Short mmCIF file of C-alpha atoms in Angstrom, two decimals:
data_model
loop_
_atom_site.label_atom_id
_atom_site.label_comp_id
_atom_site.label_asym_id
_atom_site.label_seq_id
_atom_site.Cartn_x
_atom_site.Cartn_y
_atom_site.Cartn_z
CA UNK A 133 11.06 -2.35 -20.62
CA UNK A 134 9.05 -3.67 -18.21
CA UNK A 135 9.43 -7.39 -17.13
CA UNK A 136 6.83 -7.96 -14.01
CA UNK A 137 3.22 -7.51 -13.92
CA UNK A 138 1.71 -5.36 -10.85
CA UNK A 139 -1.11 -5.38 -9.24
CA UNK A 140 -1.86 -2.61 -6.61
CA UNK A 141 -4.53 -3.45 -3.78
CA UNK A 142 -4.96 0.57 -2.78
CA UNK A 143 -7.29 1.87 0.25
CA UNK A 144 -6.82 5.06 -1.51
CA UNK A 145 -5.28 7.57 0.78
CA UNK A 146 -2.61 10.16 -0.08
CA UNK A 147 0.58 7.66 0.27
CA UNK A 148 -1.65 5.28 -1.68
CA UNK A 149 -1.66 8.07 -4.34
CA UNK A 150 1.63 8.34 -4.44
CA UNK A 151 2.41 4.68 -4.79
CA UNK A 152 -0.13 4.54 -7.80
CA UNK A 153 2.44 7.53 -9.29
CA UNK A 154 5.30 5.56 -8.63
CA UNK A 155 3.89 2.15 -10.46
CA UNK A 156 2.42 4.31 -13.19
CA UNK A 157 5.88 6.02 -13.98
CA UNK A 158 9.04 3.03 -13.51
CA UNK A 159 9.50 1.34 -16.96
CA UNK A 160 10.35 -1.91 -15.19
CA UNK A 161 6.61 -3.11 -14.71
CA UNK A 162 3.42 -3.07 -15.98
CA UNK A 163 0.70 -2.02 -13.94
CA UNK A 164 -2.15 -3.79 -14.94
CA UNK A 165 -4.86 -3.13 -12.51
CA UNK A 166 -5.56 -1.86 -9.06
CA UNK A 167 -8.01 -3.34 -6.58
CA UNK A 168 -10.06 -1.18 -3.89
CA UNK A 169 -10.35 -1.87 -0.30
CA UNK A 170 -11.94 -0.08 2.52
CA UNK A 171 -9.19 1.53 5.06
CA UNK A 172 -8.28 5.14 4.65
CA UNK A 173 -11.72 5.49 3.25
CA UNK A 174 -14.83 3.59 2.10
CA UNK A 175 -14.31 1.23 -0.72
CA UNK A 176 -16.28 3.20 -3.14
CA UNK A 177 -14.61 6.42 -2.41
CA UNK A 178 -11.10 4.64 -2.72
CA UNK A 179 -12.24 3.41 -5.86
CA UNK A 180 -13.26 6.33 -7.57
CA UNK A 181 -10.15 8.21 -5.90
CA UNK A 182 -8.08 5.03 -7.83
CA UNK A 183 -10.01 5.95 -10.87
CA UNK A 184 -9.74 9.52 -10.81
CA UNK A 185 -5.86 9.59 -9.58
CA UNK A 186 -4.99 7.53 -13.16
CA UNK A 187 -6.91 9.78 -15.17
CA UNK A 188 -4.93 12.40 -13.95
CA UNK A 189 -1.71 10.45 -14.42
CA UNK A 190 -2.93 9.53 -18.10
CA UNK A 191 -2.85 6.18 -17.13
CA UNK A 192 -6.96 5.35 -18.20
CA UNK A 193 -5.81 2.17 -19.57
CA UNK A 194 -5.47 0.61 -16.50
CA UNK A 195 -8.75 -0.89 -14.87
CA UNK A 196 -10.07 -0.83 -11.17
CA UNK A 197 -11.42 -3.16 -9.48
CA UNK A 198 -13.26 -3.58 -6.15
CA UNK A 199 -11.93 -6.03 -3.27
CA UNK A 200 -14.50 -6.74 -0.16
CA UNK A 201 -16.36 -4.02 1.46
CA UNK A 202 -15.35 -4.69 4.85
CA UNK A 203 -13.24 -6.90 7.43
CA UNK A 204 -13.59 -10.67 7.52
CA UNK A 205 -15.08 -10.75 10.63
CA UNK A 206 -17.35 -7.92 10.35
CA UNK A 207 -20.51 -6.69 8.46
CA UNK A 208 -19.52 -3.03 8.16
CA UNK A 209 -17.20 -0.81 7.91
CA UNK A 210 -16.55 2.87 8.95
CA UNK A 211 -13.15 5.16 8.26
CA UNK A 212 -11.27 5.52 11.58
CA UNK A 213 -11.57 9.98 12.61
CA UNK A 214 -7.29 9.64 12.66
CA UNK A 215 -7.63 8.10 9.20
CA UNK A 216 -9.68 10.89 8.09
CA UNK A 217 -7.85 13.80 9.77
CA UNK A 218 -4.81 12.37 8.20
CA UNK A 219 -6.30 11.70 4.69
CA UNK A 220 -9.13 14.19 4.61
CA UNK A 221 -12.56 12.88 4.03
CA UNK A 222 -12.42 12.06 1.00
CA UNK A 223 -8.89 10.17 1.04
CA UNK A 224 -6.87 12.41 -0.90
CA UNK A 225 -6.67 15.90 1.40
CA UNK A 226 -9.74 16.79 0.07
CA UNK A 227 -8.68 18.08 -3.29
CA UNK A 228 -11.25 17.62 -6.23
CA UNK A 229 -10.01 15.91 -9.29
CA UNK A 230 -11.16 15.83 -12.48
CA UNK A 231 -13.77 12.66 -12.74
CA UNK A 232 -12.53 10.22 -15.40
CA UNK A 233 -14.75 8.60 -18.01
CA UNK A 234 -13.84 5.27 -17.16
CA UNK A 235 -16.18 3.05 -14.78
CA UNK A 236 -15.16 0.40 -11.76
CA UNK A 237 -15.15 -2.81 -13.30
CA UNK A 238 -17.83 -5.07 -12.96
CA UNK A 239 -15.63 -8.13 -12.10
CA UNK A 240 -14.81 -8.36 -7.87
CA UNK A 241 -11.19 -7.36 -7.39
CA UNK A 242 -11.11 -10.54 -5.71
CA UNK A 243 -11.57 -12.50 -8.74
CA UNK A 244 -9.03 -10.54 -10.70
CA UNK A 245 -6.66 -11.44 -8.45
CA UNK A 246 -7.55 -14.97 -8.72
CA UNK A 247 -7.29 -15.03 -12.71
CA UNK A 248 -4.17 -13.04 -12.68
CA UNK A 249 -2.45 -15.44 -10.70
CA UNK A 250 -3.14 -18.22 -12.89
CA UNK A 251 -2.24 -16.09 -16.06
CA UNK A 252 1.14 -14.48 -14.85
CA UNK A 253 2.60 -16.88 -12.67
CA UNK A 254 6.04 -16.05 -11.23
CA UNK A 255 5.52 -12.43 -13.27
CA UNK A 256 2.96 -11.28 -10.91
CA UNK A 257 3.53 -8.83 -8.56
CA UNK A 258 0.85 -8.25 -6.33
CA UNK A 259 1.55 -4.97 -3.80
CA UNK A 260 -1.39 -4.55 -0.78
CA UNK A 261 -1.33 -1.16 1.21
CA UNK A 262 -4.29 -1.26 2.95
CA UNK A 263 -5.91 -4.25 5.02
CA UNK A 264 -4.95 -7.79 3.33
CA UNK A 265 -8.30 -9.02 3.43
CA UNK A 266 -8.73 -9.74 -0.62
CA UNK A 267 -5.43 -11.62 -0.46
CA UNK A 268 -6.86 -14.06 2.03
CA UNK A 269 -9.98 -14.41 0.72
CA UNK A 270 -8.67 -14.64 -2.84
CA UNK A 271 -6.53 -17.77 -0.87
CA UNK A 272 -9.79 -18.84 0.69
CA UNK A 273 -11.92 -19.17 -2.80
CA UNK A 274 -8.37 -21.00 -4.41
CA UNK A 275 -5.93 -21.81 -2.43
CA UNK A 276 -3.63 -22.02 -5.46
CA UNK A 277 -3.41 -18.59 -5.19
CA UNK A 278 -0.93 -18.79 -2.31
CA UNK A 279 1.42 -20.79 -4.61
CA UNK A 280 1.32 -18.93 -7.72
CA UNK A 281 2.03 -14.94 -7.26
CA UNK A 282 5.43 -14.53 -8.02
CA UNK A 283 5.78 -11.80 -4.96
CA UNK A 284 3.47 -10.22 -2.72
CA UNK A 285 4.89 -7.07 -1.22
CA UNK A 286 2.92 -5.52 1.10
CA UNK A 287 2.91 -2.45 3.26
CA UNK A 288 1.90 -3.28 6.68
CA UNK A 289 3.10 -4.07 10.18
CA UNK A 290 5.78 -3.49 12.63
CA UNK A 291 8.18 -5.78 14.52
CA UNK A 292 10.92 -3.32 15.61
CA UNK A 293 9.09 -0.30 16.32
CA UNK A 294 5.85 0.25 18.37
CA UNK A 295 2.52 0.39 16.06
CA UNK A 296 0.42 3.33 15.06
CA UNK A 297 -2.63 2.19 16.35
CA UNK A 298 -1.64 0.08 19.83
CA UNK A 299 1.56 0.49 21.14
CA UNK A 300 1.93 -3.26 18.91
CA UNK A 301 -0.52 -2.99 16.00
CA UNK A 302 0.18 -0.95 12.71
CA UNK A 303 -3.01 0.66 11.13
CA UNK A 304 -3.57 -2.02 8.01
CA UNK A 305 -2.80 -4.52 9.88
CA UNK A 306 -5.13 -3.62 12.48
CA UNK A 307 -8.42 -3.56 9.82
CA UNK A 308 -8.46 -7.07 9.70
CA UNK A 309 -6.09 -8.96 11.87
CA UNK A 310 -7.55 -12.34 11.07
CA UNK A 311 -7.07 -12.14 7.68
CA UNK A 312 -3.47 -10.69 8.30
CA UNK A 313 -2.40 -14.21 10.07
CA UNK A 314 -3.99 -16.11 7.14
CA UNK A 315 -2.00 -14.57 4.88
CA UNK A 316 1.28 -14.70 6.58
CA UNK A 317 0.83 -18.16 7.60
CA UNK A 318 -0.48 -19.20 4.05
CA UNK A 319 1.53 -16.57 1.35
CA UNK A 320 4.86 -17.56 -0.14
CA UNK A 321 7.26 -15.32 -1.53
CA UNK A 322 5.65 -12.42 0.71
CA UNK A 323 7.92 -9.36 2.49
CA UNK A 324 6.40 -6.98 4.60
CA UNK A 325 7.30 -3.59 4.43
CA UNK A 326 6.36 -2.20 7.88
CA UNK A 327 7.01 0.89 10.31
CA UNK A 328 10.49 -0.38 10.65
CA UNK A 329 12.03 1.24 7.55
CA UNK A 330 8.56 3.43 6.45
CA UNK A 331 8.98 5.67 8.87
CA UNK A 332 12.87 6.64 8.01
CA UNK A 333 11.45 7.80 4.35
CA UNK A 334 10.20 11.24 5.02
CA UNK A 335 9.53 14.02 2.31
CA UNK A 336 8.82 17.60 2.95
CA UNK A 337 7.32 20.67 1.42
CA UNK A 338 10.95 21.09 -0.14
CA UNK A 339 10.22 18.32 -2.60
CA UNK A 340 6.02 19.41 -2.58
CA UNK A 341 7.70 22.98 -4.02
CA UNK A 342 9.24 20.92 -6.83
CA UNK A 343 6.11 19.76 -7.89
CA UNK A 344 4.60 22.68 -7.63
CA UNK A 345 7.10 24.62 -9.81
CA UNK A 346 6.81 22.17 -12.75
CA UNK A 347 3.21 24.45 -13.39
CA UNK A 348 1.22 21.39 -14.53
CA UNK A 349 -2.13 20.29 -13.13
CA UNK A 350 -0.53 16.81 -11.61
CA UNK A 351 2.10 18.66 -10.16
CA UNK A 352 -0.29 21.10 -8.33
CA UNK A 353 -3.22 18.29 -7.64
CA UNK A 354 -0.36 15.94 -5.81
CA UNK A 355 1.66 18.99 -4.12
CA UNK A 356 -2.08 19.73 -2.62
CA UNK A 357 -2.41 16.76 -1.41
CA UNK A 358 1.22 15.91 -0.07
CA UNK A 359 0.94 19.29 1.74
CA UNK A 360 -2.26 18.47 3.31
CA UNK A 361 -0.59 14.92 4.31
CA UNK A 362 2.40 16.93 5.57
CA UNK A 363 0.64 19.25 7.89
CA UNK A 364 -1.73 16.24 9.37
CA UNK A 365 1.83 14.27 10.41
CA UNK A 366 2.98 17.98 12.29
CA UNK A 367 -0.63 18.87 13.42
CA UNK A 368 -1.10 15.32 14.98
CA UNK A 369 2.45 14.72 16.23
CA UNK A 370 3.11 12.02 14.61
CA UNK A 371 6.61 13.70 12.83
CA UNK A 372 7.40 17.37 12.60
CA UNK A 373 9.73 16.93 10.04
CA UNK A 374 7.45 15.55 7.28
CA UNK A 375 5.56 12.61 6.15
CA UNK A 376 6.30 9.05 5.62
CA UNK A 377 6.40 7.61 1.78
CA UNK A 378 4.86 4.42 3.67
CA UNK A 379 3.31 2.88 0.40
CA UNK A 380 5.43 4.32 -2.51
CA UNK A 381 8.50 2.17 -0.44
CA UNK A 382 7.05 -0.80 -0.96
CA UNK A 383 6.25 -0.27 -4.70
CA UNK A 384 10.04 0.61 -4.75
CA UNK A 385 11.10 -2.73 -3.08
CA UNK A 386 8.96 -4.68 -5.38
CA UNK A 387 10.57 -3.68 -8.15
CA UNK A 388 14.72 -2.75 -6.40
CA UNK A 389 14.41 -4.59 -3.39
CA UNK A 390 18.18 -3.43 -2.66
CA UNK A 391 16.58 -0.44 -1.26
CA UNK A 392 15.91 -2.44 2.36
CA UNK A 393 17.67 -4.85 4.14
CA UNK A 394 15.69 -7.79 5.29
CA UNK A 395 15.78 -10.83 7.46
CA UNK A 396 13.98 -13.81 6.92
CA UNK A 397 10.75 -14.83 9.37
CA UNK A 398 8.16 -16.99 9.42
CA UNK A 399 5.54 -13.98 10.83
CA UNK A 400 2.03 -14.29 11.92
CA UNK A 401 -0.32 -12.08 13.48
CA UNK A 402 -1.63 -12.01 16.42
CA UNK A 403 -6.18 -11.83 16.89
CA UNK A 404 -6.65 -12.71 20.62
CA UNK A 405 -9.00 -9.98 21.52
CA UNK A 406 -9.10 -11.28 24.97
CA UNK A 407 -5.91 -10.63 26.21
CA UNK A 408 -5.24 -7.61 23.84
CA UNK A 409 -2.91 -9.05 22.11
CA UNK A 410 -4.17 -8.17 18.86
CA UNK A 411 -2.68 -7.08 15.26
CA UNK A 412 0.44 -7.75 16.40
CA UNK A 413 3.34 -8.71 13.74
CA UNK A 414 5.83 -11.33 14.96
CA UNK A 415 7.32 -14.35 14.88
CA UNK A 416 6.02 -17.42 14.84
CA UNK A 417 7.43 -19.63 17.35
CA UNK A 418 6.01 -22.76 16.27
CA UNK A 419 8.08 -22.11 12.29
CA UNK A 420 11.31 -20.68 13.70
CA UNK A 421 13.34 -23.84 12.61
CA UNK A 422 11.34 -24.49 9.61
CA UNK A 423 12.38 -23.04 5.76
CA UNK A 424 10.90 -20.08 4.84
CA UNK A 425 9.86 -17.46 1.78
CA UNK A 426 8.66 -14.59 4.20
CA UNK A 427 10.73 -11.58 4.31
CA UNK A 428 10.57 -8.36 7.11
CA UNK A 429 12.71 -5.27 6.02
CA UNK A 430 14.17 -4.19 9.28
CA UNK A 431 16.47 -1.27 7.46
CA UNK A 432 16.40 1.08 4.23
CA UNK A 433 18.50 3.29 2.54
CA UNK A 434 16.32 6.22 2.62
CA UNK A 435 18.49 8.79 1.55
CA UNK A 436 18.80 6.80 -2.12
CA UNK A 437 14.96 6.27 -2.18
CA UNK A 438 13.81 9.64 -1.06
CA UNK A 439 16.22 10.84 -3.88
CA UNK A 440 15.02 7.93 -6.73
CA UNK A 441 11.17 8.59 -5.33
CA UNK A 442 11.45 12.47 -6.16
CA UNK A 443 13.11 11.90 -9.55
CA UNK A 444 10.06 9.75 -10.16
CA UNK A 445 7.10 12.53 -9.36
CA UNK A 446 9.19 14.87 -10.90
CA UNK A 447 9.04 13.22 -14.23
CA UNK A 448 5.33 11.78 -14.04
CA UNK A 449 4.11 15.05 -13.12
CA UNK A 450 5.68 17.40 -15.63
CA UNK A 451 3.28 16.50 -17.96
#
């Protein structure tokens, strides 16, 4: 039965997919809407990939929402070529899905996330895994905001491995760096999930066969896309022996956070575009001795969430 509310804040790619799946499936929370940002893709693409991805999950109850358009310190916004070689041009390995009948929501994502905060409370999980510029400007427009989310989990960053953008900067991070430092300086009850323990949860075509086998339409549509994912991590060299479950981790930790070990950091991000040092995730020297809420999972048990994540998609997509 589930006991949290979630919100997901999806740049819908092909992990993002797979963390909608996840959210969709577990019993223990209630997903009750997902907000679009730009990143892997455009914002209206991501959106109607968000859209489209429930409808094929059965899951047309839940609404979608868009979040800003671009970074907080730009006017526009264009999808990085690695981001589309990875994701395809369309986000999701350029499958087709089936379009669903239901529309974006009028309302800005940015708003939802505002009223949700003030209607759930301490229930409210809200779960970023793109660029974290909604958070900060939903913080911005009401600063209560900060205060009232019960747990922000995001996927982002990386303090003990390099980045995947700059030998320092992680890709989400890297959209919007200013925005990034607002929120870590301004977010309680906030873990990052970053590189750090992403990168240890690989799947593989073994698990994509799986899928495959069950014979249903999900299973094919997400092996497709997995596969796509799969080949893009050994075609680029970024891991010949599969692809990181980057997003769906962090969905798991939100709801069993016993999957990572963390330590607790007061983080901020670094925007000094100067010196280079930008979009990096690190301490802040200026909190070390001071309390803190922030979380950074520096280990995982991957082995136990590969496993829990495949008995997951095996069940959501046998039907």
């Amino acid at each position: 039965m589930a006991t949290k509310k979630m919100i997901l804040d999806l740049d819908t790619g092909i992990d993002d997919a797979l963390a909608m799946a996840l959210a969709v499936e577990d019993p223990r929370i209630d997903l009750i809407g997902v907000i679009s940002s730009y990143g892997n893709t455009l914002i209206e693409t991501a959106g109607q990939n968000s859209l489209d991805l429930l409808h094929l999950l059965k899951a047309d109850e839940v609404p979608v929402y868009l979040g800003d358009y671009h970074s907080s310190t730009t006017q526009t916004f264009e999808t990085m070529p690695i981001s589309m070689a990875i994701h395809g041009d369309n986000g999701i390995g350029n499958i087709k899905l089936d379009p669903a009948t239901r529309k974006i929501e009028d309302q800005s994502g940015v708003q939802f996330l505002i009223d949700a905060a003030h209607q759930y409370g301490d229930n409210l999980i809200y779960l970023p895994t793109g660029p974290l510029t909604n958070l900060a400007a939903a913080i911005q427009k009401d600063p209560a905001v900060a205060e009232l989310i019960g747990q922000t989990t995001l996927m982002g960053g990386a303090l003990t491995v390099p980045g995947n953008v700059t030998p320092f900067t992680e890709a989400n991070i890297h959209q919007d760096p200013e925005a990034a430092d607002f929120v870590f300086t301004h977010q309680k009850n906030l873990t990052m999930i970053g590189l750090d323990v992403t990168l240890r949860t690989l799947l593989t075509k073994k698990h994509t066969k799986e899928w495959r086998a069950l014979g249903t339409n999900a299973g094919a549509q997400y092996a497709d896309m997995m596969d796509y994912y799969i080949d893009a991590y050994d075609r680029l060299d970024i891991d010949h022996r599969g692809a990181a479950l980057h997003d769906p981790l962090a969905v798991a930790v939100a709801i069993d956070p016993n999957y990572v070990t963390t330590i607790d950091l007061n983080m901020r991000v670094t925007y000094d575009r100067n010196s280079g040092d930008y979009g990096r995730t690190i301490g802040d020297n200026q909190k070390l001795l001071d309390s803190t809420t922030t979380k950074v999972a520096v280990n995982v048990d991957n082995e136990r969430f590969v496993r829990d994540f495949q008995d997951f998609m095996l069940d959501i997509l046998k039907h």
